[in-house]
Amino acid sequence: AKKKGKAKITAKQGSAKVFYCTIVVKKKKNSITNPSFNVPVTTATPSPQDIAIANNALAANVAVQKQKLASGQILFTITNNNSTAIPKVKISALLSDANGAPVDTYEFYTYDLEPGASFYDMYELSSNCALIDANLSTVSVSVTQDKSYRTYNTPMVTVNGQRNADGDIVLTNVNSSGYKSYIVGTVFFRDAAGNVVAVKEIYESIEVGATTFSTIYGPTYRYETPDHKSYDDVPYVTADWKFRSYYYQ
């Protein structure tokens, strides 16, 4: 130090870390004031490359099963086989015919998939369903660490239902939590052997402390065959459903 005063020093490490310290020199007779350094403690941030590698490893352990149902729908079952939850999963599908020729593309997302948990989605565009061979169709999985604004409160929400005379499923939804909640899920229609023959989506919003009723209409065929017309009812014996509920923070 040559004289009293202040100096601010900036140090950079790569592009992710910046450190600052201020040196103060005070005038004192017959003495020299040693500068004191106040270096902040920082937490290393993974590089984009590190994040991409981690995400690829997570994506490799996400299993996607494709199944063509009696209804003509293509049912996707996505299972997280990682030991950690995944904030956001994107599924991209190339739907092909029996010759391997492309018929259509399809993309969908799921969020906050817990370890060992499964999510379901379905493709049901009637004009294409007859052409698609699920076994020759391919999928790719990508994972991102997007921040989720959802908080799940599934134990605080109940969904019960029963079949009516028209073959529809009437659901009773009860929200016992303190938040307006959103219910998402899937109804599985099964034959006498327990095989899934058709699926339907559940989506319902429900106010705090409220009870709502919703109808999941019976399944129909997606295309015409010699045995049935398009949109004829698909016969089923039992139905069950899986759901999650959440609210926005």
Coordinates of C-alpha atoms in Angstrom, one line a residue:
A1 CA 0.0 0.0 0.0
K2 CA 1.4 3.4 -1.0
K3 CA -1.2 5.6 0.8
K4 CA -4.6 5.5 2.4
G5 CA -7.7 4.8 0.2
K6 CA -9.8 2.0 -1.2
A7 CA -9.4 -0.4 -4.1
K8 CA -11.9 -2.9 -5.5
I9 CA -10.5 -6.0 -7.1
T10 CA -12.4 -8.3 -9.4
A11 CA -11.3 -11.8 -10.2
K12 CA -13.0 -14.1 -12.8
Q13 CA -12.8 -17.9 -13.1
G14 CA -14.1 -18.9 -16.5
S15 CA -17.5 -17.5 -17.3
A16 CA -19.4 -18.8 -14.3
K17 CA -17.6 -17.4 -11.3
V18 CA -16.8 -13.8 -10.3
F19 CA -15.2 -12.8 -7.0
Y20 CA -14.9 -9.3 -5.5
C21 CA -12.9 -8.0 -2.7
T22 CA -12.4 -4.4 -1.4
I23 CA -9.1 -3.4 0.1
V24 CA -9.2 -0.5 2.6
V25 CA -5.9 1.2 3.6
K26 CA -6.0 3.6 6.6
K27 CA -3.4 6.1 7.5
K28 CA -1.6 5.2 10.7
K29 CA 1.6 6.7 12.1
N30 CA 4.7 4.5 11.8
S31 CA 2.7 1.5 10.7
I32 CA 1.3 -0.3 7.7
T33 CA -2.2 -1.7 7.6
N34 CA -2.3 -5.1 6.1
P35 CA -5.3 -5.4 3.7
S36 CA -8.0 -7.9 4.7
F37 CA -9.7 -10.0 2.0
N38 CA -13.3 -10.9 2.1
V39 CA -13.8 -13.6 -0.6
P40 CA -17.4 -14.8 -0.8
V41 CA -18.2 -18.5 -0.6
T42 CA -19.8 -19.7 -3.9
T43 CA -21.4 -22.9 -5.0
A44 CA -20.2 -24.4 -8.2
T45 CA -22.8 -24.4 -11.0
P46 CA -22.7 -27.4 -13.4
S47 CA -21.8 -26.5 -16.9
P48 CA -24.3 -26.9 -19.7
Q49 CA -22.3 -29.9 -20.9
D50 CA -22.4 -31.5 -17.4
I51 CA -26.2 -31.0 -17.3
A52 CA -26.7 -32.5 -20.7
I53 CA -24.7 -35.6 -19.8
A54 CA -26.7 -36.0 -16.6
N55 CA -30.0 -35.5 -18.4
N56 CA -29.0 -38.1 -21.0
A57 CA -28.2 -40.6 -18.3
L58 CA -31.7 -40.0 -16.8
A59 CA -33.4 -40.3 -20.2
A60 CA -31.7 -43.6 -20.8
N61 CA -33.5 -45.0 -17.7
V62 CA -36.9 -43.9 -18.8
A63 CA -38.8 -46.8 -20.3
V64 CA -41.5 -46.2 -22.9
Q65 CA -43.9 -49.0 -23.8
K66 CA -46.1 -48.8 -26.9
Q67 CA -49.3 -50.8 -27.3
K68 CA -52.1 -50.7 -29.9
L69 CA -55.4 -51.3 -28.2
A70 CA -58.6 -53.0 -29.5
S71 CA -60.0 -49.5 -29.8
G72 CA -57.3 -48.6 -32.3
Q73 CA -55.6 -46.1 -29.8
I74 CA -51.9 -46.2 -29.2
L75 CA -51.2 -46.3 -25.5
F76 CA -47.8 -45.1 -24.2
T77 CA -46.7 -46.1 -20.8
I78 CA -43.7 -44.1 -19.5
T79 CA -41.9 -45.4 -16.5
N80 CA -39.1 -43.7 -14.5
N81 CA -36.5 -46.3 -13.7
N82 CA -34.1 -43.8 -12.1
S83 CA -33.5 -43.5 -8.4
T84 CA -34.3 -39.7 -8.6
A85 CA -37.4 -37.8 -9.7
I86 CA -37.4 -36.1 -13.2
P87 CA -38.8 -32.6 -13.5
K88 CA -39.8 -32.8 -17.1
V89 CA -39.8 -35.6 -19.7
K90 CA -40.5 -35.1 -23.4
I91 CA -41.5 -38.0 -25.6
S92 CA -41.2 -37.8 -29.4
A93 CA -42.7 -40.6 -31.4
L94 CA -42.4 -41.5 -35.1
L95 CA -45.5 -43.6 -35.8
S96 CA -45.0 -46.0 -38.7
D97 CA -47.1 -48.5 -40.7
A98 CA -46.5 -52.2 -41.1
N99 CA -43.8 -51.5 -43.8
G100 CA -42.0 -49.1 -41.5
A101 CA -43.1 -46.1 -43.5
P102 CA -43.9 -42.9 -41.4
V103 CA -47.6 -42.2 -40.8
D104 CA -47.4 -39.3 -38.3
T105 CA -45.3 -37.8 -35.5
Y106 CA -46.5 -37.2 -32.0
E107 CA -45.0 -35.4 -29.0
F108 CA -46.1 -35.1 -25.4
Y109 CA -44.7 -34.2 -22.0
T110 CA -44.9 -35.4 -18.4
Y111 CA -43.8 -33.5 -15.3
D112 CA -42.4 -34.4 -11.9
L113 CA -42.1 -38.2 -12.5
E114 CA -41.1 -39.9 -9.3
P115 CA -38.8 -42.9 -9.2
G116 CA -40.6 -46.1 -10.2
A117 CA -43.7 -44.1 -11.2
S118 CA -45.5 -44.4 -14.6
F119 CA -47.4 -41.9 -16.7
Y120 CA -49.8 -42.7 -19.6
D121 CA -50.6 -40.9 -22.8
M122 CA -52.5 -42.0 -25.9
Y123 CA -52.5 -41.3 -29.6
E124 CA -56.0 -41.5 -31.1
L125 CA -56.2 -39.6 -34.4
S126 CA -58.8 -41.7 -36.2
S127 CA -57.6 -41.2 -39.7
N128 CA -54.2 -42.6 -38.9
C129 CA -54.9 -45.3 -36.2
A130 CA -55.8 -48.0 -38.7
L131 CA -52.4 -47.6 -40.4
I132 CA -50.1 -47.6 -37.4
D133 CA -48.0 -50.5 -36.3
A134 CA -46.9 -49.9 -32.7
N135 CA -44.1 -52.4 -32.9
L136 CA -42.4 -50.6 -35.8
S137 CA -43.0 -47.1 -34.4
T138 CA -40.0 -45.5 -32.5
V139 CA -39.7 -43.1 -29.7
S140 CA -37.0 -40.8 -28.2
V141 CA -36.8 -39.5 -24.7
S142 CA -35.3 -36.2 -23.5
V143 CA -35.1 -34.9 -20.0
T144 CA -34.8 -31.3 -18.8
Q145 CA -34.4 -29.9 -15.3
D146 CA -37.1 -27.2 -15.7
K147 CA -38.3 -25.7 -12.5
S148 CA -41.7 -27.1 -11.5
Y149 CA -44.4 -24.8 -10.2
R150 CA -46.6 -27.7 -9.2
T151 CA -47.0 -29.1 -5.7
Y152 CA -48.6 -32.5 -5.6
N153 CA -51.4 -33.2 -3.0
T154 CA -52.8 -36.5 -4.3
P155 CA -53.4 -38.0 -0.8
M156 CA -55.7 -35.0 -0.2
V157 CA -57.9 -35.6 -3.2
T158 CA -60.1 -38.7 -3.9
V159 CA -61.5 -39.9 -7.2
N160 CA -64.2 -42.5 -7.0
G161 CA -66.5 -43.7 -9.8
Q162 CA -69.0 -46.2 -11.0
R163 CA -70.4 -47.3 -14.4
N164 CA -73.8 -46.0 -15.5
A165 CA -76.4 -47.7 -17.7
D166 CA -74.9 -46.2 -20.8
G167 CA -71.5 -47.7 -20.2
D168 CA -70.0 -44.3 -19.0
I169 CA -67.9 -43.9 -15.9
V170 CA -69.2 -41.2 -13.5
L171 CA -66.5 -39.9 -11.2
T172 CA -66.9 -38.2 -7.9
N173 CA -63.9 -35.9 -7.1
V174 CA -63.4 -34.6 -3.6
N175 CA -60.7 -32.0 -2.7
S176 CA -59.9 -32.1 1.0
S177 CA -56.8 -29.8 0.6
G178 CA -56.5 -26.1 1.2
Y179 CA -55.7 -25.3 -2.5
K180 CA -57.5 -25.2 -5.8
S181 CA -56.3 -28.5 -7.4
Y182 CA -56.0 -30.1 -10.8
I183 CA -56.6 -33.8 -11.4
V184 CA -54.9 -35.6 -14.2
G185 CA -55.1 -39.3 -14.9
T186 CA -56.2 -42.2 -17.1
V187 CA -59.2 -44.5 -17.1
F188 CA -58.4 -48.1 -18.3
F189 CA -61.2 -50.1 -19.8
R190 CA -60.6 -53.8 -19.6
D191 CA -62.0 -57.0 -21.0
A192 CA -62.9 -60.1 -19.0
A193 CA -59.3 -61.2 -19.0
G194 CA -58.1 -57.9 -17.6
N195 CA -56.5 -56.7 -20.8
V196 CA -56.7 -53.0 -21.5
V197 CA -59.0 -52.5 -24.6
A198 CA -59.3 -48.7 -24.5
V199 CA -58.2 -45.7 -22.4
K200 CA -59.6 -42.2 -21.6
E201 CA -58.0 -39.1 -20.1
I202 CA -59.1 -37.5 -16.8
Y203 CA -58.6 -33.8 -16.4
E204 CA -60.6 -31.9 -13.8
S205 CA -60.1 -28.7 -11.7
I206 CA -61.7 -28.5 -8.3
E207 CA -62.0 -25.7 -5.8
V208 CA -60.9 -25.8 -2.2
G209 CA -63.0 -28.2 -0.2
A210 CA -65.3 -28.9 -3.1
T211 CA -66.9 -32.0 -4.6
T212 CA -67.3 -32.2 -8.4
F213 CA -68.8 -34.9 -10.7
S214 CA -67.5 -35.7 -14.1
T215 CA -68.4 -38.2 -16.8
I216 CA -65.9 -40.2 -18.7
Y217 CA -67.8 -41.5 -21.7
G218 CA -67.5 -45.1 -22.8
P219 CA -64.8 -45.9 -25.3
T220 CA -65.3 -46.1 -29.0
Y221 CA -63.4 -47.6 -31.9
R222 CA -61.0 -45.3 -33.8
Y223 CA -61.5 -46.7 -37.2
E224 CA -63.9 -49.0 -39.2
T225 CA -63.3 -52.7 -39.7
P226 CA -65.6 -55.5 -41.1
D227 CA -66.7 -56.2 -37.5
H228 CA -67.7 -52.6 -36.4
K229 CA -68.1 -49.0 -37.5
S230 CA -65.9 -46.2 -36.5
Y231 CA -67.1 -44.8 -33.2
D232 CA -69.1 -47.9 -32.3
D233 CA -68.8 -48.6 -28.6
V234 CA -65.9 -50.7 -27.5
P235 CA -67.2 -53.5 -25.2
Y236 CA -65.5 -53.7 -21.8
V237 CA -66.1 -55.5 -18.5
T238 CA -64.3 -53.4 -15.8
A239 CA -62.7 -50.0 -15.5
D240 CA -60.1 -48.6 -13.2
W241 CA -58.1 -45.4 -13.1
K242 CA -54.9 -43.8 -11.9
F243 CA -54.5 -40.1 -11.2
R244 CA -52.4 -37.4 -9.6
S245 CA -53.6 -34.0 -8.3
Y246 CA -51.6 -30.9 -7.8
Y247 CA -51.8 -27.2 -7.2
Y248 CA -49.7 -24.3 -8.5
Q249 CA -47.4 -22.6 -6.1

